[in-house]
Coordinates of C-alpha atoms in Angstrom, one line a residue:
Chain W
X1 CA 39.0 9.7 -4.4
X2 CA 42.3 11.4 -5.1
X3 CA 40.6 14.8 -5.1
X4 CA 39.2 14.1 -1.6
X5 CA 42.6 13.1 -0.3
X6 CA 44.2 16.2 -1.9
X7 CA 41.6 18.5 -0.3
X8 CA 42.0 16.8 3.0
X9 CA 45.7 17.0 3.0
X10 CA 45.5 20.7 1.9
X11 CA 43.3 21.6 4.8
X12 CA 45.3 19.6 7.3
X13 CA 48.4 21.1 6.0
X14 CA 47.1 24.6 6.3
X15 CA 46.1 23.8 9.9
X16 CA 49.6 22.4 10.6
X17 CA 51.3 25.5 9.1
X18 CA 49.1 27.9 11.0
X19 CA 50.4 26.7 14.4
X20 CA 54.1 27.0 13.4
X21 CA 56.1 30.1 13.0
X22 CA 57.7 30.6 9.6
X23 CA 61.5 31.0 9.8
X24 CA 63.6 32.1 6.8
X25 CA 66.4 29.8 5.6
X26 CA 68.9 32.6 5.8
X27 CA 69.2 36.3 6.4
X28 CA 67.1 38.2 3.8
X29 CA 69.0 40.0 1.1
X30 CA 68.0 43.1 -0.9
X31 CA 69.0 43.2 -4.5
X32 CA 71.0 46.0 -6.0
X33 CA 74.6 45.6 -6.9
X34 CA 77.0 47.9 -5.0
X35 CA 79.2 48.5 -8.0
X36 CA 81.7 45.7 -7.6
X37 CA 80.1 42.3 -7.9
X38 CA 83.2 40.2 -7.0
X39 CA 86.5 41.3 -5.6
X40 CA 89.3 39.0 -4.6
X41 CA 92.6 39.7 -2.9
X42 CA 95.4 37.2 -2.7
X43 CA 92.8 34.5 -2.8
X44 CA 93.7 30.8 -2.7
X45 CA 91.6 27.7 -2.4
X46 CA 91.6 24.0 -2.9
X47 CA 89.0 21.7 -4.4
X48 CA 89.0 19.4 -1.4
X49 CA 89.7 20.1 2.3
X50 CA 92.9 18.1 2.4
X51 CA 93.9 18.5 -1.3
X52 CA 96.4 20.7 -3.0
X53 CA 95.6 24.4 -3.7
X54 CA 93.9 24.8 -7.1
X55 CA 94.9 28.5 -7.5
X56 CA 96.8 31.0 -5.3
X57 CA 97.2 34.7 -4.8
X58 CA 94.3 35.5 -7.2
X59 CA 93.6 39.2 -7.2
X60 CA 90.8 40.5 -9.5
X61 CA 87.6 42.4 -9.7
X62 CA 84.4 41.9 -11.5
X63 CA 82.1 45.0 -11.8
X64 CA 78.3 44.7 -11.6
X65 CA 76.7 43.8 -14.9
X66 CA 80.0 42.6 -16.4
X67 CA 80.0 39.3 -18.3
X68 CA 83.2 37.5 -17.4
X69 CA 84.6 34.4 -19.1
X70 CA 86.7 32.1 -16.9
X71 CA 89.2 30.3 -19.2
X72 CA 92.0 27.9 -18.7
X73 CA 92.9 24.2 -19.2
X74 CA 91.2 21.4 -17.3
X75 CA 92.2 21.3 -13.7
X76 CA 93.3 24.9 -13.6
X77 CA 90.8 25.7 -10.8
X78 CA 87.8 27.2 -12.7
X79 CA 85.3 25.1 -11.0
X80 CA 86.9 25.6 -7.6
X81 CA 86.8 29.4 -8.1
X82 CA 83.1 29.3 -8.9
X83 CA 82.3 27.0 -6.0
X84 CA 84.2 29.4 -3.7
X85 CA 82.2 32.3 -4.9
X86 CA 79.0 30.3 -4.4
X87 CA 80.0 29.6 -0.8
X88 CA 80.3 25.8 -1.4
X89 CA 84.0 25.5 -1.0
X90 CA 86.0 27.3 1.8
X91 CA 88.9 29.5 1.0
X92 CA 92.4 28.7 2.1
X93 CA 93.7 32.2 2.5
X94 CA 93.2 35.8 1.2
X95 CA 89.9 37.5 1.0
X96 CA 87.0 37.6 -1.3
X97 CA 83.7 39.6 -1.4
X98 CA 80.7 38.7 -3.4
X99 CA 78.2 41.5 -3.6
X100 CA 79.8 43.1 -0.6
X101 CA 79.8 40.0 1.6
X102 CA 82.1 37.0 2.3
X103 CA 80.8 33.9 0.5
X104 CA 78.2 31.9 2.4
X105 CA 75.3 29.6 1.8
X106 CA 71.8 30.9 1.7
X107 CA 72.2 33.9 -0.6
X108 CA 69.2 34.5 -2.8
X109 CA 71.0 37.0 -5.1
X110 CA 73.6 34.4 -6.2
X111 CA 72.9 31.4 -8.4
X112 CA 75.4 28.7 -9.1
X113 CA 75.0 26.0 -11.9
X114 CA 77.4 23.1 -11.6
X115 CA 78.9 21.6 -14.7
X116 CA 77.1 18.3 -14.0
X117 CA 74.3 18.9 -11.5
X118 CA 73.8 15.9 -9.2
X119 CA 70.1 15.5 -9.4
X120 CA 68.5 12.3 -8.1
X121 CA 67.6 10.2 -11.1
X122 CA 64.0 9.3 -11.9
X123 CA 62.7 11.7 -9.2
X124 CA 59.0 12.3 -9.6
X125 CA 59.0 16.0 -10.3
X126 CA 57.5 18.2 -13.0
X127 CA 59.6 20.9 -14.7
X128 CA 57.3 23.6 -13.3
X129 CA 57.9 22.4 -9.7
X130 CA 61.7 22.4 -10.3
X131 CA 61.5 26.1 -11.4
X132 CA 59.2 26.9 -8.5
X133 CA 62.0 25.8 -6.1
X134 CA 63.6 29.1 -6.9
X135 CA 60.9 30.9 -4.9
X136 CA 61.9 29.0 -1.8
X137 CA 64.7 31.5 -1.4
X138 CA 62.1 34.1 -0.4
X139 CA 60.3 31.8 2.0
X140 CA 61.5 29.4 4.6
X141 CA 60.8 26.7 7.1
X142 CA 57.2 25.8 7.8
X143 CA 55.8 27.8 4.9
X144 CA 54.0 26.5 1.9
X145 CA 55.0 27.7 -1.5
X146 CA 52.2 27.7 -4.0
X147 CA 52.6 31.3 -5.1
X148 CA 54.9 32.9 -7.6
X149 CA 53.0 31.6 -10.6
X150 CA 53.4 34.8 -12.6
X151 CA 57.2 34.9 -12.1
X152 CA 57.5 31.3 -13.0
X153 CA 55.4 31.6 -16.1
X154 CA 57.6 34.5 -17.3
X155 CA 60.8 32.7 -16.6
X156 CA 59.5 29.6 -18.5
X157 CA 58.5 31.7 -21.4
X158 CA 61.8 33.6 -21.6
X159 CA 63.7 30.3 -21.7
X160 CA 61.4 28.6 -24.2
X161 CA 60.0 26.1 -21.7
X162 CA 56.3 27.1 -21.5
X163 CA 55.2 24.0 -23.4
X164 CA 57.2 21.7 -21.3
X165 CA 56.0 22.9 -17.9
X166 CA 54.1 19.7 -17.0
X167 CA 56.8 17.3 -18.3
X168 CA 58.6 15.1 -15.7
X169 CA 62.1 16.3 -15.2
X170 CA 63.7 13.0 -16.1
X171 CA 62.3 13.1 -19.6
X172 CA 64.0 16.4 -20.4
X173 CA 67.0 16.6 -22.7
X174 CA 70.3 18.0 -21.3
X175 CA 69.6 21.4 -22.9
X176 CA 66.1 21.6 -21.6
X177 CA 67.3 20.8 -18.1
X178 CA 70.0 23.4 -18.3
X179 CA 67.4 26.0 -19.3
X180 CA 65.1 24.9 -16.5
X181 CA 67.9 25.4 -14.0
X182 CA 68.6 28.9 -15.4
X183 CA 64.8 29.6 -15.1
X184 CA 65.0 28.5 -11.5
X185 CA 67.9 31.0 -10.9
X186 CA 65.7 33.8 -12.4
X187 CA 62.7 32.9 -10.3
X188 CA 65.1 32.9 -7.3
X189 CA 65.8 36.6 -8.2
X190 CA 69.6 36.0 -8.6
X191 CA 71.6 38.9 -10.2
X192 CA 74.9 37.2 -10.1
X193 CA 75.1 33.9 -12.2
X194 CA 78.0 31.6 -11.6
X195 CA 77.9 29.1 -14.6
X196 CA 80.3 26.2 -14.9
X197 CA 80.6 25.3 -18.6
X198 CA 76.9 25.6 -19.3
X199 CA 77.4 25.0 -23.0
X200 CA 79.0 21.5 -22.5
X201 CA 76.9 18.9 -24.3
X202 CA 74.1 21.4 -25.3
X203 CA 72.0 21.2 -28.5
X204 CA 72.0 24.2 -30.8
X205 CA 68.5 25.4 -30.0
X206 CA 69.1 25.4 -26.2
X207 CA 72.4 27.1 -26.7
X208 CA 70.9 29.9 -28.7
X209 CA 68.1 30.4 -26.2
X210 CA 70.6 30.6 -23.3
X211 CA 72.9 32.9 -25.3
X212 CA 70.1 35.3 -26.1
X213 CA 69.0 35.2 -22.5
X214 CA 72.4 36.0 -21.1
X215 CA 73.9 38.4 -23.7
X216 CA 70.9 40.2 -25.2
X217 CA 67.5 41.3 -24.1
X218 CA 69.1 43.9 -21.9
X219 CA 69.3 41.5 -19.1
X220 CA 71.1 42.9 -16.1
X221 CA 73.0 39.9 -14.8
X222 CA 76.5 39.8 -13.7
X223 CA 77.8 36.6 -15.3
X224 CA 80.9 34.6 -14.4
X225 CA 81.1 31.6 -16.8
X226 CA 83.7 28.9 -17.1
X227 CA 84.1 28.1 -20.7
X228 CA 86.4 26.2 -23.1
X229 CA 85.1 27.6 -26.4
X230 CA 87.4 30.2 -27.9
X231 CA 84.7 31.3 -30.3
X232 CA 82.6 32.5 -27.4
X233 CA 85.1 34.9 -26.0
X234 CA 84.2 37.9 -28.2
X235 CA 80.9 38.4 -26.4
X236 CA 82.4 38.7 -23.0
X237 CA 83.3 42.0 -21.3
X238 CA 86.1 40.5 -19.4
X239 CA 88.3 37.4 -19.5
X240 CA 90.0 35.9 -16.5
X241 CA 92.6 33.4 -17.4
X242 CA 93.6 30.6 -15.0
X243 CA 96.8 28.8 -15.6
X244 CA 99.3 26.9 -13.4
X245 CA 97.5 28.1 -10.2
X246 CA 97.6 31.8 -11.1
X247 CA 94.7 34.1 -12.2
X248 CA 95.2 37.0 -14.6
X249 CA 92.8 39.5 -16.1
X250 CA 92.9 39.7 -19.9
X251 CA 90.8 42.7 -20.7
X252 CA 88.7 44.9 -18.7
X253 CA 85.0 45.4 -18.6
X254 CA 84.0 48.2 -21.0
X255 CA 81.3 50.4 -19.8
X256 CA 78.6 47.9 -18.8
X257 CA 78.4 49.3 -15.3
X258 CA 75.7 51.8 -16.3
X259 CA 73.2 48.9 -16.4
X260 CA 72.9 49.1 -12.7
X261 CA 73.2 52.9 -12.4
Chain C
X1 CA 30.6 -12.6 -0.4
X2 CA 29.7 -9.5 1.5
X3 CA 29.1 -11.6 4.6
X4 CA 32.7 -12.9 4.3
X5 CA 33.9 -9.3 4.5
X6 CA 31.5 -8.1 7.2
X7 CA 31.5 -11.1 9.5
X8 CA 35.1 -10.5 11.0
X9 CA 34.2 -6.9 11.7
X10 CA 32.0 -8.1 14.6
X11 CA 35.2 -9.1 16.4
X12 CA 36.8 -6.3 18.3
X13 CA 40.4 -7.5 17.8
X14 CA 39.8 -7.5 14.0
X15 CA 38.6 -3.9 14.1
X16 CA 41.6 -2.9 16.1
X17 CA 43.9 -4.7 13.7
X18 CA 42.2 -2.8 10.7
X19 CA 42.7 0.5 12.5
X20 CA 46.3 -0.3 13.2
X21 CA 46.8 -1.1 9.5
X22 CA 45.2 2.1 8.3
X23 CA 47.4 4.2 10.6
X24 CA 50.8 2.5 10.2
X25 CA 50.3 1.5 6.6
X26 CA 49.7 5.1 5.6
X27 CA 52.6 6.3 7.6
X28 CA 55.0 3.8 6.3
X29 CA 54.0 4.3 2.7
X30 CA 54.4 8.1 2.9
X31 CA 57.8 7.9 4.6
X32 CA 58.7 5.1 2.2
X33 CA 58.4 7.4 -0.7
X34 CA 61.5 9.3 0.5
X35 CA 63.2 6.0 1.6
X36 CA 62.8 4.6 -1.9
X37 CA 63.6 7.8 -3.8
X38 CA 66.7 8.5 -1.8
X39 CA 67.8 4.8 -2.0
X40 CA 67.8 4.5 1.8
X41 CA 66.3 1.0 1.8
X42 CA 69.3 -0.5 3.6
X43 CA 69.3 2.2 6.3
X44 CA 65.6 1.6 7.0
X45 CA 66.3 -2.2 7.2
X46 CA 69.0 -1.5 9.9
X47 CA 66.6 0.8 11.8
X48 CA 63.8 -1.7 11.8
X49 CA 66.0 -4.6 12.8
X50 CA 67.6 -2.7 15.7
X51 CA 64.1 -2.5 17.3
X52 CA 64.7 -6.1 18.5
X53 CA 67.4 -5.4 21.1
X54 CA 65.5 -2.2 22.1
X55 CA 62.3 -4.1 22.9
X56 CA 63.9 -7.0 24.5
X57 CA 66.2 -4.7 26.6
X58 CA 63.2 -2.6 27.7
X59 CA 61.2 -5.8 28.7
X60 CA 64.2 -7.0 30.8
X61 CA 64.4 -3.6 32.4
X62 CA 60.7 -3.3 32.9
X63 CA 60.3 -0.3 30.6
X64 CA 57.9 0.4 27.8
X65 CA 58.9 -1.7 24.7
X66 CA 58.0 1.2 22.4
X67 CA 60.5 3.5 24.2
X68 CA 63.1 0.8 23.9
X69 CA 62.5 0.4 20.2
X70 CA 62.7 4.1 19.6
X71 CA 65.9 4.5 21.6
X72 CA 67.5 1.5 19.8
X73 CA 66.6 2.8 16.4
X74 CA 67.9 6.3 17.1
X75 CA 71.1 4.7 18.5
X76 CA 71.5 2.8 15.2
X77 CA 71.1 5.9 13.2
X78 CA 73.5 8.0 15.1
X79 CA 76.0 5.1 15.4
X80 CA 76.0 4.6 11.6
X81 CA 76.4 8.3 11.0
X82 CA 79.3 8.4 13.4
X83 CA 81.0 5.4 11.9
X84 CA 80.6 6.8 8.4
X85 CA 81.9 10.3 9.4
X86 CA 85.5 8.9 9.3
X87 CA 87.2 8.5 6.0
X88 CA 87.7 4.9 5.0
X89 CA 84.3 3.6 6.1
X90 CA 81.5 4.0 3.6
X91 CA 78.0 4.7 4.8
X92 CA 77.0 1.4 3.3
X93 CA 79.4 -0.6 5.5
X94 CA 78.8 1.6 8.5
X95 CA 75.1 0.7 8.3
X96 CA 76.0 -2.9 7.8
X97 CA 78.1 -2.9 10.9
X98 CA 75.4 -1.3 13.1
X99 CA 72.7 -3.6 11.7
X100 CA 74.5 -6.8 12.5
X101 CA 75.8 -5.6 15.9
X102 CA 72.4 -4.5 17.0
X103 CA 70.7 -7.7 15.8
X104 CA 73.3 -9.9 17.4
X105 CA 72.8 -7.9 20.7
X106 CA 69.1 -8.5 20.4
X107 CA 69.6 -12.3 20.1
X108 CA 71.9 -12.3 23.0
X109 CA 69.4 -10.4 25.1
X110 CA 66.7 -12.8 24.1
X111 CA 68.8 -15.6 25.5
X112 CA 68.9 -13.7 28.8
X113 CA 65.1 -13.4 28.8
X114 CA 65.1 -17.2 28.5
X115 CA 62.1 -17.5 26.3
X116 CA 62.1 -17.3 22.6
X117 CA 58.5 -17.9 22.1
X118 CA 57.4 -14.7 23.7
X119 CA 59.3 -12.8 21.1
X120 CA 57.8 -14.4 18.1
X121 CA 55.3 -11.6 17.9
X122 CA 58.1 -9.1 17.9
X123 CA 60.0 -10.8 15.2
X124 CA 57.1 -11.7 12.9
X125 CA 54.4 -9.4 13.9
X126 CA 51.0 -10.1 15.4
X127 CA 48.5 -7.4 14.3
X128 CA 45.6 -9.5 15.7
X129 CA 46.9 -8.9 19.3
X130 CA 47.0 -5.2 19.0
X131 CA 45.5 -3.7 22.2
X132 CA 44.1 -0.3 23.0
X133 CA 47.4 1.0 24.4
X134 CA 49.2 -0.2 21.2
X135 CA 46.6 1.7 19.1
X136 CA 47.2 4.8 21.0
X137 CA 51.0 4.6 20.6
X138 CA 50.6 3.8 16.9
X139 CA 48.2 6.7 16.5
X140 CA 50.6 9.2 18.2
X141 CA 53.6 8.1 16.2
X142 CA 51.6 8.1 12.9
X143 CA 50.4 11.6 13.7
X144 CA 53.9 12.9 14.5
X145 CA 55.4 11.4 11.3
X146 CA 52.7 12.6 9.0
X147 CA 52.8 16.1 10.6
X148 CA 56.6 16.2 10.1
X149 CA 56.3 15.0 6.5
X150 CA 53.6 17.6 5.8
X151 CA 55.3 20.7 7.3
X152 CA 58.7 19.8 5.9
X153 CA 57.4 18.6 2.5
X154 CA 59.1 21.2 0.3
X155 CA 62.5 20.9 2.1
X156 CA 62.5 17.1 2.1
X157 CA 61.5 17.1 -1.6
X158 CA 64.2 19.7 -2.4
X159 CA 66.9 18.0 -0.5
X160 CA 66.1 14.6 -1.9
X161 CA 66.0 15.9 -5.5
X162 CA 68.9 18.4 -5.5
X163 CA 71.0 18.4 -2.4
X164 CA 73.4 21.1 -3.6
X165 CA 70.7 23.6 -4.4
X166 CA 69.1 22.9 -1.0
X167 CA 72.5 23.8 0.6
X168 CA 72.8 26.9 -1.6
X169 CA 69.4 28.2 -0.4
X170 CA 70.4 27.4 3.2
X171 CA 67.7 24.7 3.5
X172 CA 70.1 22.4 5.5
X173 CA 70.0 19.1 3.5
X174 CA 72.1 17.3 6.2
X175 CA 69.6 18.3 8.8
X176 CA 66.8 17.1 6.6
X177 CA 68.5 13.7 6.2
X178 CA 68.7 13.4 10.0
X179 CA 65.1 14.4 10.4
X180 CA 64.1 11.7 7.9
X181 CA 66.1 9.1 9.9
X182 CA 64.3 10.1 13.0
X183 CA 60.9 9.9 11.2
X184 CA 61.9 6.4 9.9
X185 CA 62.7 5.4 13.5
X186 CA 59.3 6.6 14.6
X187 CA 57.6 4.9 11.7
X188 CA 59.3 1.6 12.5
X189 CA 57.9 1.8 16.0
X190 CA 54.5 2.3 14.5
X191 CA 54.8 -0.7 12.2
X192 CA 56.5 -3.3 14.3
X193 CA 53.2 -4.7 15.6
X194 CA 51.9 -5.3 12.1
X195 CA 54.6 -7.3 10.4
X196 CA 57.4 -7.7 13.0
X197 CA 61.0 -6.3 13.2
X198 CA 62.2 -8.6 10.4
X199 CA 59.6 -7.5 7.9
X200 CA 58.9 -3.8 8.8
X201 CA 61.2 -2.7 6.1
X202 CA 58.9 -4.3 3.6
X203 CA 56.2 -1.8 4.5
X204 CA 58.6 1.1 3.8
X205 CA 59.8 -0.3 0.5
X206 CA 57.1 -2.3 -1.3
X207 CA 54.2 0.2 -1.3
X208 CA 56.5 3.2 -2.1
X209 CA 58.1 1.2 -4.9
X210 CA 54.7 0.7 -6.3
X211 CA 54.0 4.4 -5.9
X212 CA 57.2 5.3 -7.8
X213 CA 56.0 3.2 -10.7
X214 CA 52.6 5.0 -10.8
X215 CA 53.0 8.6 -9.4
X216 CA 54.4 11.6 -11.3
X217 CA 54.9 13.8 -8.2
X218 CA 56.0 13.0 -4.7
X219 CA 52.4 13.4 -3.2
X220 CA 51.1 11.1 -6.0
X221 CA 53.8 8.5 -5.1
X222 CA 52.7 8.8 -1.4
X223 CA 49.0 8.4 -2.3
X224 CA 49.5 5.4 -4.6
X225 CA 51.9 3.9 -1.9
X226 CA 49.2 4.4 0.8
X227 CA 46.6 2.8 -1.4
X228 CA 48.9 -0.2 -2.0
X229 CA 49.6 -0.6 1.7
X230 CA 45.9 -0.4 2.6
X231 CA 44.9 -2.9 -0.1
X232 CA 47.7 -5.3 0.9
X233 CA 47.1 -4.8 4.6
X234 CA 43.4 -5.5 4.4
X235 CA 43.7 -8.5 2.1
X236 CA 46.5 -9.9 4.3
X237 CA 44.4 -9.6 7.4
X238 CA 41.4 -11.2 5.8
X239 CA 43.6 -13.9 4.4
X240 CA 45.1 -14.9 7.8
X241 CA 41.6 -14.7 9.3
X242 CA 40.1 -17.3 7.0
X243 CA 43.4 -19.2 6.6
X244 CA 44.9 -19.3 10.1
X245 CA 47.9 -21.2 8.7
X246 CA 49.1 -17.9 7.2
X247 CA 50.6 -15.6 9.9
X248 CA 49.1 -12.1 9.6
X249 CA 52.5 -10.4 9.2
X250 CA 53.6 -12.6 6.4
X251 CA 50.1 -12.4 4.8
X252 CA 50.2 -8.6 4.8
X253 CA 53.6 -8.4 3.2
X254 CA 52.8 -11.0 0.6
X255 CA 49.5 -9.2 -0.3
X256 CA 51.4 -5.9 -0.6
X257 CA 53.7 -7.5 -3.1
X258 CA 50.8 -8.2 -5.4
X259 CA 49.9 -4.6 -6.3
X260 CA 53.6 -4.0 -6.8
X261 CA 53.8 -6.9 -9.2
X262 CA 50.8 -5.7 -11.1
X263 CA 52.2 -2.1 -11.3
X264 CA 55.5 -3.5 -12.5
X265 CA 53.9 -5.5 -15.2
X266 CA 51.2 -3.1 -16.4
X267 CA 52.2 0.5 -15.5
X268 CA 53.1 2.5 -18.6
X269 CA 56.7 3.0 -19.2
X270 CA 58.0 6.5 -18.5

């Protein structure tokens, strides 16, 4: 019975889609980092529209392929800076370019992972479907997304999730979910990853898998990661310190630019 | 036994009622999946209750009651969104304000129309009095809603599960919420003949709540919900046919609650 309903709904769905034009969510983007991934001049922003500024006059650059740690005490504006780069929070003044463009929503080459993602609890969704959502970036309205299986499988394997693909999302551990969200960013084709304390509350195996993924295996991501862990800092190419509303660069990126040459 | 099931089918009104149940039950169960998953049960209650002033107003003005119902439901949705857009009013209380204002307006209008009895069908449903024109309206709204749910499935699912990621992709979660409210308004219009303005929200919530207990993906939730709505709808109709003391609307809702209870008791824990 359910098979008949599925087949019927598939055929009706295809008929419905065939009479509608497919419209992309946003302007299509070609990958390929132009040399500087992020550049900010005199940038200031606030967490909330009517709130106080979180940081001001920030001037810094992040080259392509550079792994940057964002450090500073709680409330120093790390999350706000990441949300500004993602296009989720408007800037107050100054200017900022992310991969050559002002921040906006609808950019497939950018992925942002919140510290605590607000996912609807107990939503009936399998892990595979969650990762597949990354492919939507390359499609749009009135289009079905059943393809991308190969890319999804590869991302699942790279993040050690292949065995969990059919598991409901709400049964995953925090670490498994975090890896699934990174896999979704990979499927999306993101080259700049904005990660807000991805290691908070992570079990050791998940941490190692994410570490290996971000820092080894010759992956060509530009990473901007807010972190509290001083032991981590050795692996980063560049450290941005945020303190009392100011942003300072600690040490520069050392020769990772060739990854994109 | 078979005779008991087949005998009512010789009556045209019964067949029309069955058709109406198939169309609007399926529609409400599929829409209900999102209503339940997004915790919008209260908004859907407000939309369905606001049908009352719409229909009564339309009758007083001599317009189509379905048009009145749709306009009133859309008015409630936009009104609640406008009230909640200002800081200091939560969406919850905005919906509460609209719900009570619209329902009170409906009661006042009913007084104008000077006859409460005529509106009993509107308040409590009368699926057995569904006519050909009603079936056409129900069919069109059901088709519109199911079409909308089908072509926007991945966006509605994404925005309901992870609103921020939907925004990051440019998939307009706020627009999807508005679309969903419009679809719920359309769906309420399709259901009001079945169980009445007071109970329409039951058709959104009970079957879908059953589906959520049993389904592991959104389409599965919809399929289980539709099954529950059809089972409950059919048994409620037969119940009120053989026990005329039970009004059809109440019978349908009560019979929908049985599969929910069964699922609640026996569905495996997840």
